[in-house]
Amino acid sequence: MQFNSRYPSLDAKLYHEQMPAPLKGAKAGHFNEALADQLQWSDEEKAQWVEICSGQKTFPEFHPLAMVYAGHQFGQWAGQLGDGRGLLIAQVLDRQGQTIDLHLKGAGSTPYSRMGDGRAVLRSVIREYLAGHALNSLGVPSSNSVGFTSSTQGVQRETLELGAMMLRTSDCHIRLGHFEWINQYQPDLLAEFTQKCLAWHYPECLDSEQPILAFATKVIQNTAVMIAKWQLVGFAHGVMNTDNLNITGSTLDFGPYGFMERFRPNWINNHSDYNARYTYQNQPSIAHWNLWNWLNNLIPLAPLENKEQFKQDLVQCLEHFEPTFLEHYTHGLCQKLGLPTFHKDSFDCGMAFLNILQSEQLDYTDSFIRLQNKQYEEIKDDCLDRRQFESFLTQYESIREKQNIAELDTEMKQANPVYTLRNHMAQKAIELAERNDFSEVNRLFKLLSQPFTKQTDLEQAEDLAPLPSDFPEVMVSCSS
Ligand code: AMP
Ligand code: MG
């Protein structure tokens, strides 16, 4: 590995150095060798992946540390938070020279653990491991993981579960909540901290006339792009608190997330979200709210002579959110449908298709694949209101008829995954892994590596459809 240790150059009040506390009986779960290659791991490091991903081996080049941050959880100020069960154990350069954080999750309690035990259970580690991999393979910016380990150590949740650790990778662990913590508890650190955020993550903004405003705009745009991509693949994060969004707009901190099956925009995968704040359809407006809240934390950086103007400029920055989101979402939706983005009726036609999926409770992923395969009769046969589908199809075909169909069909294939990580798929992999059988994790990992490619040898019938509607849904526990 090539180290590029930069977080420790921040003021020491922003983190706490400590070593991981390994679990008893650590054992291999899964190793993402392609990612290890991308991170320039040597053969020796690869051979030691279990020790590295279980906290038994750390590196002399980097002293592991827990970051402190704060946040708004479910819309309420939550005060100080921080890495309560994870440690940054290295910052390394990948093959493209980008700095990537290695963060060991489940590594024991820290000064920021509050009431928690500092551990992660195998169930939630597998869910995060597979989701990060799935999103990366789908081209959605996200954390990923080099590997995870299980153990023989019991960890108490609703029931006694197995403790586990995963080595998460991300281009950034600096959360919107970092800025909230600094403003609340150490405001003197804000200027230097922000300067480093620019230097590390948005160096191009340093040359701008107004670097802070340029930085704010980039963070807003990147977040808007990420959310558009979530909506397009049907991903619901579930816990969009300000401590779970970072400043580069890559997905972080998977809790009770879900990939949508039957299309229900008000679907809430997180059963602890009693007010339905973090439903799929709310994600754009919640991101907007989080960013608005974050921008307030930049106000102290205003030049003394024109504070009022600076505040107005920050509001202007936020106005980039909606058009950026809409541009990416519209383009992506048109691609999924095989419609030209420039046609005035394409977006409405896309909405008509989504309305059908919603009223007929059709599967999101599979319906786009059927449209792509021109299985129009099959879709219609699944509709109670067949006329609604016929009228969609008339408009759809009339838009397409004067276009370059072959080109649009190629785009469709690149935009519509055959496979998504359905809750019941993850659940089966977890249940087997809890009995020390990682074969299903292995299979899903391979399947989700190429979500756009039909893999007849690897797929199972259950991968392609939601559970029957009279089947009880897999309840995703909020505890992790
Ligand atoms: P989350 O909702 O998972 O993003 O977690 C919110 C905060 O609680 C973060 O500061 C976590 O580090 C902390 N946390 C969550 N679970 C635990 C745990 N088992 N032990 C210690 N801290 C935890
Ligand atoms: Mg979190």
PDB file of C-alpha atoms in Angstrom, residues 161-409:
ATOM      1  CA  GLU A 161     -25.713 -12.276  17.382  1.00  0.00           C
ATOM      2  CA  LEU A 162     -22.202 -12.815  16.034  1.00  0.00           C
ATOM      3  CA  GLY A 163     -19.735  -9.928  16.100  1.00  0.00           C
ATOM      4  CA  ALA A 164     -18.032  -9.034  12.803  1.00  0.00           C
ATOM      5  CA  MET A 165     -15.814  -6.359  11.273  1.00  0.00           C
ATOM      6  CA  MET A 166     -15.536  -4.913   7.809  1.00  0.00           C
ATOM      7  CA  LEU A 167     -12.854  -2.778   6.224  1.00  0.00           C
ATOM      8  CA  ARG A 168     -14.771  -0.002   4.533  1.00  0.00           C
ATOM      9  CA  THR A 169     -13.281   2.121   1.776  1.00  0.00           C
ATOM     10  CA  SER A 170     -14.427   5.607   0.883  1.00  0.00           C
ATOM     11  CA  ASP A 171     -13.021   8.615  -0.910  1.00  0.00           C
ATOM     12  CA  CYS A 172     -14.130  10.649   2.119  1.00  0.00           C
ATOM     13  CA  HIS A 173     -15.327  10.187   5.677  1.00  0.00           C
ATOM     14  CA  ILE A 174     -15.832  13.907   6.269  1.00  0.00           C
ATOM     15  CA  ARG A 175     -19.533  14.277   6.941  1.00  0.00           C
ATOM     16  CA  LEU A 176     -21.787  17.317   6.845  1.00  0.00           C
ATOM     17  CA  GLY A 177     -21.901  16.712  10.591  1.00  0.00           C
ATOM     18  CA  HIS A 178     -18.179  17.454  10.922  1.00  0.00           C
ATOM     19  CA  PHE A 179     -18.972  21.099  10.202  1.00  0.00           C
ATOM     20  CA  GLU A 180     -21.816  21.048  12.707  1.00  0.00           C
ATOM     21  CA  TRP A 181     -19.521  19.714  15.442  1.00  0.00           C
ATOM     22  CA  ILE A 182     -16.855  22.338  14.770  1.00  0.00           C
ATOM     23  CA  ASN A 183     -19.319  25.234  14.807  1.00  0.00           C
ATOM     24  CA  GLN A 184     -20.923  24.019  17.982  1.00  0.00           C
ATOM     25  CA  TYR A 185     -17.859  23.037  19.980  1.00  0.00           C
ATOM     26  CA  GLN A 186     -14.638  24.409  18.397  1.00  0.00           C
ATOM     27  CA  PRO A 187     -15.546  27.241  16.003  1.00  0.00           C
ATOM     28  CA  ASP A 188     -11.932  28.426  15.847  1.00  0.00           C
ATOM     29  CA  LEU A 189     -11.101  25.314  13.834  1.00  0.00           C
ATOM     30  CA  LEU A 190     -13.592  26.021  11.035  1.00  0.00           C
ATOM     31  CA  ALA A 191     -11.402  28.053   8.668  1.00  0.00           C
ATOM     32  CA  GLU A 192      -8.455  25.671   8.662  1.00  0.00           C
ATOM     33  CA  PHE A 193     -10.676  22.600   8.507  1.00  0.00           C
ATOM     34  CA  THR A 194     -12.592  23.958   5.508  1.00  0.00           C
ATOM     35  CA  GLN A 195      -9.357  24.911   3.810  1.00  0.00           C
ATOM     36  CA  LYS A 196      -8.175  21.295   4.131  1.00  0.00           C
ATOM     37  CA  CYS A 197     -11.482  19.986   2.803  1.00  0.00           C
ATOM     38  CA  LEU A 198     -10.929  22.104  -0.289  1.00  0.00           C
ATOM     39  CA  ALA A 199      -7.295  21.104  -0.681  1.00  0.00           C
ATOM     40  CA  TRP A 200      -8.052  17.394  -0.300  1.00  0.00           C
ATOM     41  CA  HIS A 201     -11.377  17.028  -2.059  1.00  0.00           C
ATOM     42  CA  TYR A 202     -11.932  20.080  -4.266  1.00  0.00           C
ATOM     43  CA  PRO A 203      -8.508  21.508  -5.119  1.00  0.00           C
ATOM     44  CA  GLU A 204      -9.950  23.084  -8.277  1.00  0.00           C
ATOM     45  CA  CYS A 205     -12.002  25.413  -6.020  1.00  0.00           C
ATOM     46  CA  LEU A 206      -8.865  26.925  -4.501  1.00  0.00           C
ATOM     47  CA  ASP A 207      -8.270  28.859  -7.734  1.00  0.00           C
ATOM     48  CA  SER A 208     -11.796  30.177  -7.827  1.00  0.00           C
ATOM     49  CA  GLU A 209     -12.516  33.827  -7.007  1.00  0.00           C
ATOM     50  CA  GLN A 210     -14.714  32.700  -4.123  1.00  0.00           C
ATOM     51  CA  PRO A 211     -13.328  29.314  -3.040  1.00  0.00           C
ATOM     52  CA  ILE A 212     -15.874  28.655  -0.272  1.00  0.00           C
ATOM     53  CA  LEU A 213     -18.824  29.332  -2.565  1.00  0.00           C
ATOM     54  CA  ALA A 214     -17.293  27.194  -5.304  1.00  0.00           C
ATOM     55  CA  PHE A 215     -16.796  24.405  -2.754  1.00  0.00           C
ATOM     56  CA  ALA A 216     -20.382  24.688  -1.489  1.00  0.00           C
ATOM     57  CA  THR A 217     -21.700  24.498  -5.045  1.00  0.00           C
ATOM     58  CA  LYS A 218     -19.662  21.365  -5.786  1.00  0.00           C
ATOM     59  CA  VAL A 219     -20.824  19.614  -2.619  1.00  0.00           C
ATOM     60  CA  ILE A 220     -24.433  20.467  -3.495  1.00  0.00           C
ATOM     61  CA  GLN A 221     -24.099  19.280  -7.085  1.00  0.00           C
ATOM     62  CA  ASN A 222     -22.335  16.038  -6.173  1.00  0.00           C
ATOM     63  CA  THR A 223     -24.983  15.258  -3.578  1.00  0.00           C
ATOM     64  CA  ALA A 224     -27.747  15.972  -6.103  1.00  0.00           C
ATOM     65  CA  VAL A 225     -26.122  13.610  -8.622  1.00  0.00           C
ATOM     66  CA  MET A 226     -25.809  10.874  -5.996  1.00  0.00           C
ATOM     67  CA  ILE A 227     -29.478  11.196  -5.036  1.00  0.00           C
ATOM     68  CA  ALA A 228     -30.559  11.117  -8.701  1.00  0.00           C
ATOM     69  CA  LYS A 229     -28.607   7.885  -9.095  1.00  0.00           C
ATOM     70  CA  TRP A 230     -30.198   6.422  -5.962  1.00  0.00           C
ATOM     71  CA  GLN A 231     -33.665   7.192  -7.319  1.00  0.00           C
ATOM     72  CA  LEU A 232     -32.837   5.627 -10.667  1.00  0.00           C
ATOM     73  CA  VAL A 233     -31.711   2.297  -9.210  1.00  0.00           C
ATOM     74  CA  GLY A 234     -34.488   2.342  -6.600  1.00  0.00           C
ATOM     75  CA  PHE A 235     -32.194   2.685  -3.610  1.00  0.00           C
ATOM     76  CA  ALA A 236     -33.586   3.981  -0.320  1.00  0.00           C
ATOM     77  CA  HIS A 237     -30.839   4.852   2.163  1.00  0.00           C
ATOM     78  CA  GLY A 238     -33.118   4.827   5.181  1.00  0.00           C
ATOM     79  CA  VAL A 239     -31.105   7.046   7.573  1.00  0.00           C
ATOM     80  CA  MET A 240     -30.268  10.288   5.777  1.00  0.00           C
ATOM     81  CA  ASN A 241     -29.104  12.089   8.898  1.00  0.00           C
ATOM     82  CA  THR A 242     -26.544  14.847   8.418  1.00  0.00           C
ATOM     83  CA  ASP A 243     -23.871  12.622   9.975  1.00  0.00           C
ATOM     84  CA  ASN A 244     -24.468  10.031   7.254  1.00  0.00           C
ATOM     85  CA  LEU A 245     -23.866  12.288   4.238  1.00  0.00           C
ATOM     86  CA  ASN A 246     -20.315  13.194   3.267  1.00  0.00           C
ATOM     87  CA  ILE A 247     -18.899  16.157   1.377  1.00  0.00           C
ATOM     88  CA  THR A 248     -17.993  14.266  -1.806  1.00  0.00           C
ATOM     89  CA  GLY A 249     -21.497  12.922  -2.450  1.00  0.00           C
ATOM     90  CA  SER A 250     -20.689   9.255  -2.121  1.00  0.00           C
ATOM     91  CA  THR A 251     -23.064   6.960  -0.258  1.00  0.00           C
ATOM     92  CA  LEU A 252     -22.036   6.285   3.328  1.00  0.00           C
ATOM     93  CA  ASP A 253     -23.337   4.450   6.395  1.00  0.00           C
ATOM     94  CA  PHE A 254     -25.818   1.822   5.343  1.00  0.00           C
ATOM     95  CA  GLY A 255     -28.382   1.078   8.003  1.00  0.00           C
ATOM     96  CA  PRO A 256     -31.799  -0.308   7.231  1.00  0.00           C
ATOM     97  CA  TYR A 257     -31.491   0.568   3.530  1.00  0.00           C
ATOM     98  CA  GLY A 258     -33.343  -1.194   0.758  1.00  0.00           C
ATOM     99  CA  PHE A 259     -33.415  -1.604  -2.983  1.00  0.00           C
ATOM    100  CA  MET A 260     -36.993  -1.106  -4.028  1.00  0.00           C
ATOM    101  CA  GLU A 261     -38.862  -4.062  -5.463  1.00  0.00           C
ATOM    102  CA  ARG A 262     -42.537  -3.269  -6.072  1.00  0.00           C
ATOM    103  CA  PHE A 263     -42.656   0.397  -6.998  1.00  0.00           C
ATOM    104  CA  ARG A 264     -43.957   2.300  -3.988  1.00  0.00           C
ATOM    105  CA  PRO A 265     -42.579   5.854  -3.808  1.00  0.00           C
ATOM    106  CA  ASN A 266     -43.699   6.215  -0.192  1.00  0.00           C
ATOM    107  CA  TRP A 267     -41.961   2.977   0.709  1.00  0.00           C
ATOM    108  CA  ILE A 268     -40.097   3.078   3.957  1.00  0.00           C
ATOM    109  CA  ASN A 269     -37.586   0.360   4.511  1.00  0.00           C
ATOM    110  CA  ASN A 270     -36.486   1.634   7.921  1.00  0.00           C
ATOM    111  CA  HIS A 271     -39.162   0.384  10.318  1.00  0.00           C
ATOM    112  CA  SER A 272     -37.949   2.760  13.035  1.00  0.00           C
ATOM    113  CA  ASP A 273     -38.729   5.780  10.867  1.00  0.00           C
ATOM    114  CA  TYR A 274     -42.180   6.269  12.379  1.00  0.00           C
ATOM    115  CA  ASN A 275     -42.794   9.628  10.679  1.00  0.00           C
ATOM    116  CA  ALA A 276     -41.784   8.248   7.267  1.00  0.00           C
ATOM    117  CA  ARG A 277     -39.149  10.992   6.939  1.00  0.00           C
ATOM    118  CA  TYR A 278     -36.729   8.937   4.880  1.00  0.00           C
ATOM    119  CA  THR A 279     -39.028   7.351   2.317  1.00  0.00           C
ATOM    120  CA  TYR A 280     -37.726   6.801  -1.208  1.00  0.00           C
ATOM    121  CA  GLN A 281     -39.715   9.738  -2.585  1.00  0.00           C
ATOM    122  CA  ASN A 282     -38.476  12.113   0.133  1.00  0.00           C
ATOM    123  CA  GLN A 283     -34.789  11.562  -0.547  1.00  0.00           C
ATOM    124  CA  PRO A 284     -34.253  14.588  -2.822  1.00  0.00           C
ATOM    125  CA  SER A 285     -36.000  16.997  -0.441  1.00  0.00           C
ATOM    126  CA  ILE A 286     -34.208  15.543   2.601  1.00  0.00           C
ATOM    127  CA  ALA A 287     -30.856  15.969   0.886  1.00  0.00           C
ATOM    128  CA  HIS A 288     -31.842  19.549   0.116  1.00  0.00           C
ATOM    129  CA  TRP A 289     -32.772  20.114   3.779  1.00  0.00           C
ATOM    130  CA  ASN A 290     -29.479  18.600   4.964  1.00  0.00           C
ATOM    131  CA  LEU A 291     -27.500  20.798   2.593  1.00  0.00           C
ATOM    132  CA  TRP A 292     -29.418  23.927   3.637  1.00  0.00           C
ATOM    133  CA  ASN A 293     -28.627  23.062   7.231  1.00  0.00           C
ATOM    134  CA  TRP A 294     -24.969  22.493   6.313  1.00  0.00           C
ATOM    135  CA  LEU A 295     -24.655  25.810   4.480  1.00  0.00           C
ATOM    136  CA  ASN A 296     -25.467  27.601   7.727  1.00  0.00           C
ATOM    137  CA  ASN A 297     -22.220  26.221   9.033  1.00  0.00           C
ATOM    138  CA  LEU A 298     -20.268  28.083   6.357  1.00  0.00           C
ATOM    139  CA  ILE A 299     -21.648  31.520   7.303  1.00  0.00           C
ATOM    140  CA  PRO A 300     -18.842  32.193   9.817  1.00  0.00           C
ATOM    141  CA  LEU A 301     -16.429  32.012   6.878  1.00  0.00           C
ATOM    142  CA  ALA A 302     -17.988  35.120   5.318  1.00  0.00           C
ATOM    143  CA  PRO A 303     -15.648  38.009   4.623  1.00  0.00           C
ATOM    144  CA  LEU A 304     -16.149  40.586   7.405  1.00  0.00           C
ATOM    145  CA  GLU A 305     -17.055  43.412   5.047  1.00  0.00           C
ATOM    146  CA  ASN A 306     -19.999  41.685   3.313  1.00  0.00           C
ATOM    147  CA  LYS A 307     -21.529  39.032   5.482  1.00  0.00           C
ATOM    148  CA  GLU A 308     -25.052  39.652   4.182  1.00  0.00           C
ATOM    149  CA  GLN A 309     -23.992  39.263   0.573  1.00  0.00           C
ATOM    150  CA  PHE A 310     -22.186  36.027   1.448  1.00  0.00           C
ATOM    151  CA  LYS A 311     -25.360  34.613   3.022  1.00  0.00           C
ATOM    152  CA  GLN A 312     -27.286  35.415  -0.132  1.00  0.00           C
ATOM    153  CA  ASP A 313     -24.565  33.816  -2.212  1.00  0.00           C
ATOM    154  CA  LEU A 314     -24.856  30.634  -0.151  1.00  0.00           C
ATOM    155  CA  VAL A 315     -28.592  30.564  -0.845  1.00  0.00           C
ATOM    156  CA  GLN A 316     -27.746  30.915  -4.545  1.00  0.00           C
ATOM    157  CA  CYS A 317     -25.442  27.890  -4.268  1.00  0.00           C
ATOM    158  CA  LEU A 318     -28.348  25.793  -3.009  1.00  0.00           C
ATOM    159  CA  GLU A 319     -30.323  26.743  -6.094  1.00  0.00           C
ATOM    160  CA  HIS A 320     -28.050  24.430  -8.039  1.00  0.00           C
ATOM    161  CA  PHE A 321     -29.544  21.430  -6.274  1.00  0.00           C
ATOM    162  CA  GLU A 322     -32.850  21.077  -8.082  1.00  0.00           C
ATOM    163  CA  PRO A 323     -31.680  21.598 -11.690  1.00  0.00           C
ATOM    164  CA  THR A 324     -28.699  19.285 -11.149  1.00  0.00           C
ATOM    165  CA  PHE A 325     -30.930  16.610  -9.679  1.00  0.00           C
ATOM    166  CA  LEU A 326     -33.556  16.976 -12.418  1.00  0.00           C
ATOM    167  CA  GLU A 327     -31.027  16.959 -15.219  1.00  0.00           C
ATOM    168  CA  HIS A 328     -29.444  13.705 -14.024  1.00  0.00           C
ATOM    169  CA  TYR A 329     -32.696  12.072 -13.060  1.00  0.00           C
ATOM    170  CA  THR A 330     -34.420  12.971 -16.343  1.00  0.00           C
ATOM    171  CA  HIS A 331     -31.485  11.845 -18.426  1.00  0.00           C
ATOM    172  CA  GLY A 332     -31.214   8.575 -16.489  1.00  0.00           C
ATOM    173  CA  LEU A 333     -34.942   7.877 -16.630  1.00  0.00           C
ATOM    174  CA  CYS A 334     -35.024   8.471 -20.389  1.00  0.00           C
ATOM    175  CA  GLN A 335     -32.070   6.120 -20.798  1.00  0.00           C
ATOM    176  CA  LYS A 336     -33.845   3.442 -18.786  1.00  0.00           C
ATOM    177  CA  LEU A 337     -36.894   3.784 -21.014  1.00  0.00           C
ATOM    178  CA  GLY A 338     -35.032   4.034 -24.290  1.00  0.00           C
ATOM    179  CA  LEU A 339     -36.425   7.499 -24.955  1.00  0.00           C
ATOM    180  CA  PRO A 340     -34.523  10.525 -26.262  1.00  0.00           C
ATOM    181  CA  THR A 341     -33.850  13.053 -23.474  1.00  0.00           C
ATOM    182  CA  PHE A 342     -34.390  15.997 -25.818  1.00  0.00           C
ATOM    183  CA  HIS A 343     -37.945  15.005 -26.804  1.00  0.00           C
ATOM    184  CA  LYS A 344     -40.509  17.200 -25.073  1.00  0.00           C
ATOM    185  CA  ASP A 345     -42.786  14.276 -24.137  1.00  0.00           C
ATOM    186  CA  SER A 346     -40.138  11.809 -22.886  1.00  0.00           C
ATOM    187  CA  PHE A 347     -40.256  12.795 -19.233  1.00  0.00           C
ATOM    188  CA  ASP A 348     -44.069  12.685 -19.082  1.00  0.00           C
ATOM    189  CA  CYS A 349     -44.013   9.308 -20.763  1.00  0.00           C
ATOM    190  CA  GLY A 350     -41.521   8.113 -18.129  1.00  0.00           C
ATOM    191  CA  MET A 351     -43.820   9.357 -15.381  1.00  0.00           C
ATOM    192  CA  ALA A 352     -46.728   7.525 -17.004  1.00  0.00           C
ATOM    193  CA  PHE A 353     -44.715   4.304 -16.866  1.00  0.00           C
ATOM    194  CA  LEU A 354     -43.848   4.865 -13.197  1.00  0.00           C
ATOM    195  CA  ASN A 355     -47.527   5.554 -12.450  1.00  0.00           C
ATOM    196  CA  ILE A 356     -48.383   2.172 -13.914  1.00  0.00           C
ATOM    197  CA  LEU A 357     -45.703   0.461 -11.830  1.00  0.00           C
ATOM    198  CA  GLN A 358     -47.080   2.209  -8.765  1.00  0.00           C
ATOM    199  CA  SER A 359     -50.783   1.526  -9.286  1.00  0.00           C
ATOM    200  CA  GLU A 360     -50.187  -2.049 -10.423  1.00  0.00           C
ATOM    201  CA  GLN A 361     -47.521  -2.689  -7.737  1.00  0.00           C
ATOM    202  CA  LEU A 362     -45.090  -3.996 -10.347  1.00  0.00           C
ATOM    203  CA  ASP A 363     -41.451  -4.751  -9.704  1.00  0.00           C
ATOM    204  CA  TYR A 364     -39.236  -1.746 -10.462  1.00  0.00           C
ATOM    205  CA  THR A 365     -36.119  -3.548 -11.762  1.00  0.00           C
ATOM    206  CA  ASP A 366     -37.905  -6.315 -13.632  1.00  0.00           C
ATOM    207  CA  SER A 367     -40.420  -3.989 -15.316  1.00  0.00           C
ATOM    208  CA  PHE A 368     -37.664  -1.961 -16.964  1.00  0.00           C
ATOM    209  CA  ILE A 369     -36.018  -5.180 -18.121  1.00  0.00           C
ATOM    210  CA  ARG A 370     -39.308  -6.362 -19.619  1.00  0.00           C
ATOM    211  CA  LEU A 371     -39.746  -3.026 -21.364  1.00  0.00           C
ATOM    212  CA  GLN A 372     -36.195  -3.328 -22.666  1.00  0.00           C
ATOM    213  CA  ASN A 373     -36.946  -6.844 -23.951  1.00  0.00           C
ATOM    214  CA  LYS A 374     -40.157  -5.530 -25.540  1.00  0.00           C
ATOM    215  CA  GLN A 375     -42.257  -7.942 -23.485  1.00  0.00           C
ATOM    216  CA  TYR A 376     -45.173  -5.528 -23.672  1.00  0.00           C
ATOM    217  CA  GLU A 377     -47.829  -8.228 -23.565  1.00  0.00           C
ATOM    218  CA  GLU A 378     -46.328  -9.701 -20.394  1.00  0.00           C
ATOM    219  CA  ILE A 379     -46.409  -6.344 -18.653  1.00  0.00           C
ATOM    220  CA  LYS A 380     -49.968  -5.741 -19.792  1.00  0.00           C
ATOM    221  CA  ASP A 381     -51.040  -9.176 -18.544  1.00  0.00           C
ATOM    222  CA  ASP A 382     -49.866  -8.158 -15.072  1.00  0.00           C
ATOM    223  CA  CYS A 383     -51.964  -4.990 -15.132  1.00  0.00           C
ATOM    224  CA  LEU A 384     -55.502  -4.776 -13.823  1.00  0.00           C
ATOM    225  CA  ASP A 385     -55.985  -1.574 -15.805  1.00  0.00           C
ATOM    226  CA  ARG A 386     -54.823  -2.749 -19.210  1.00  0.00           C
ATOM    227  CA  ARG A 387     -55.983   0.425 -20.925  1.00  0.00           C
ATOM    228  CA  GLN A 388     -53.618   2.527 -18.860  1.00  0.00           C
ATOM    229  CA  PHE A 389     -50.731   0.449 -20.190  1.00  0.00           C
ATOM    230  CA  GLU A 390     -52.037   0.573 -23.763  1.00  0.00           C
ATOM    231  CA  SER A 391     -52.215   4.343 -23.709  1.00  0.00           C
ATOM    232  CA  PHE A 392     -48.668   4.524 -22.303  1.00  0.00           C
ATOM    233  CA  LEU A 393     -47.480   2.170 -25.052  1.00  0.00           C
ATOM    234  CA  THR A 394     -49.087   4.260 -27.779  1.00  0.00           C
ATOM    235  CA  GLN A 395     -47.267   7.380 -26.601  1.00  0.00           C
ATOM    236  CA  TYR A 396     -44.042   5.424 -25.994  1.00  0.00           C
ATOM    237  CA  GLU A 397     -43.972   3.940 -29.487  1.00  0.00           C
ATOM    238  CA  SER A 398     -44.894   7.209 -31.145  1.00  0.00           C
ATOM    239  CA  ILE A 399     -41.934   8.961 -29.490  1.00  0.00           C
ATOM    240  CA  ARG A 400     -39.584   6.156 -30.433  1.00  0.00           C
ATOM    241  CA  GLU A 401     -40.704   5.590 -34.000  1.00  0.00           C
ATOM    242  CA  LYS A 402     -38.775   8.500 -35.501  1.00  0.00           C
ATOM    243  CA  GLN A 403     -35.613   7.857 -33.470  1.00  0.00           C
ATOM    244  CA  ASN A 404     -32.535   5.736 -33.852  1.00  0.00           C
ATOM    245  CA  ILE A 405     -33.979   2.719 -32.064  1.00  0.00           C
ATOM    246  CA  ALA A 406     -30.773   0.670 -32.073  1.00  0.00           C
ATOM    247  CA  GLU A 407     -28.925   3.455 -30.282  1.00  0.00           C
ATOM    248  CA  LEU A 408     -31.674   3.926 -27.719  1.00  0.00           C
ATOM    249  CA  ASP A 409     -31.836   0.170 -27.098  1.00  0.00           C
TER     250      ASP A 409
END
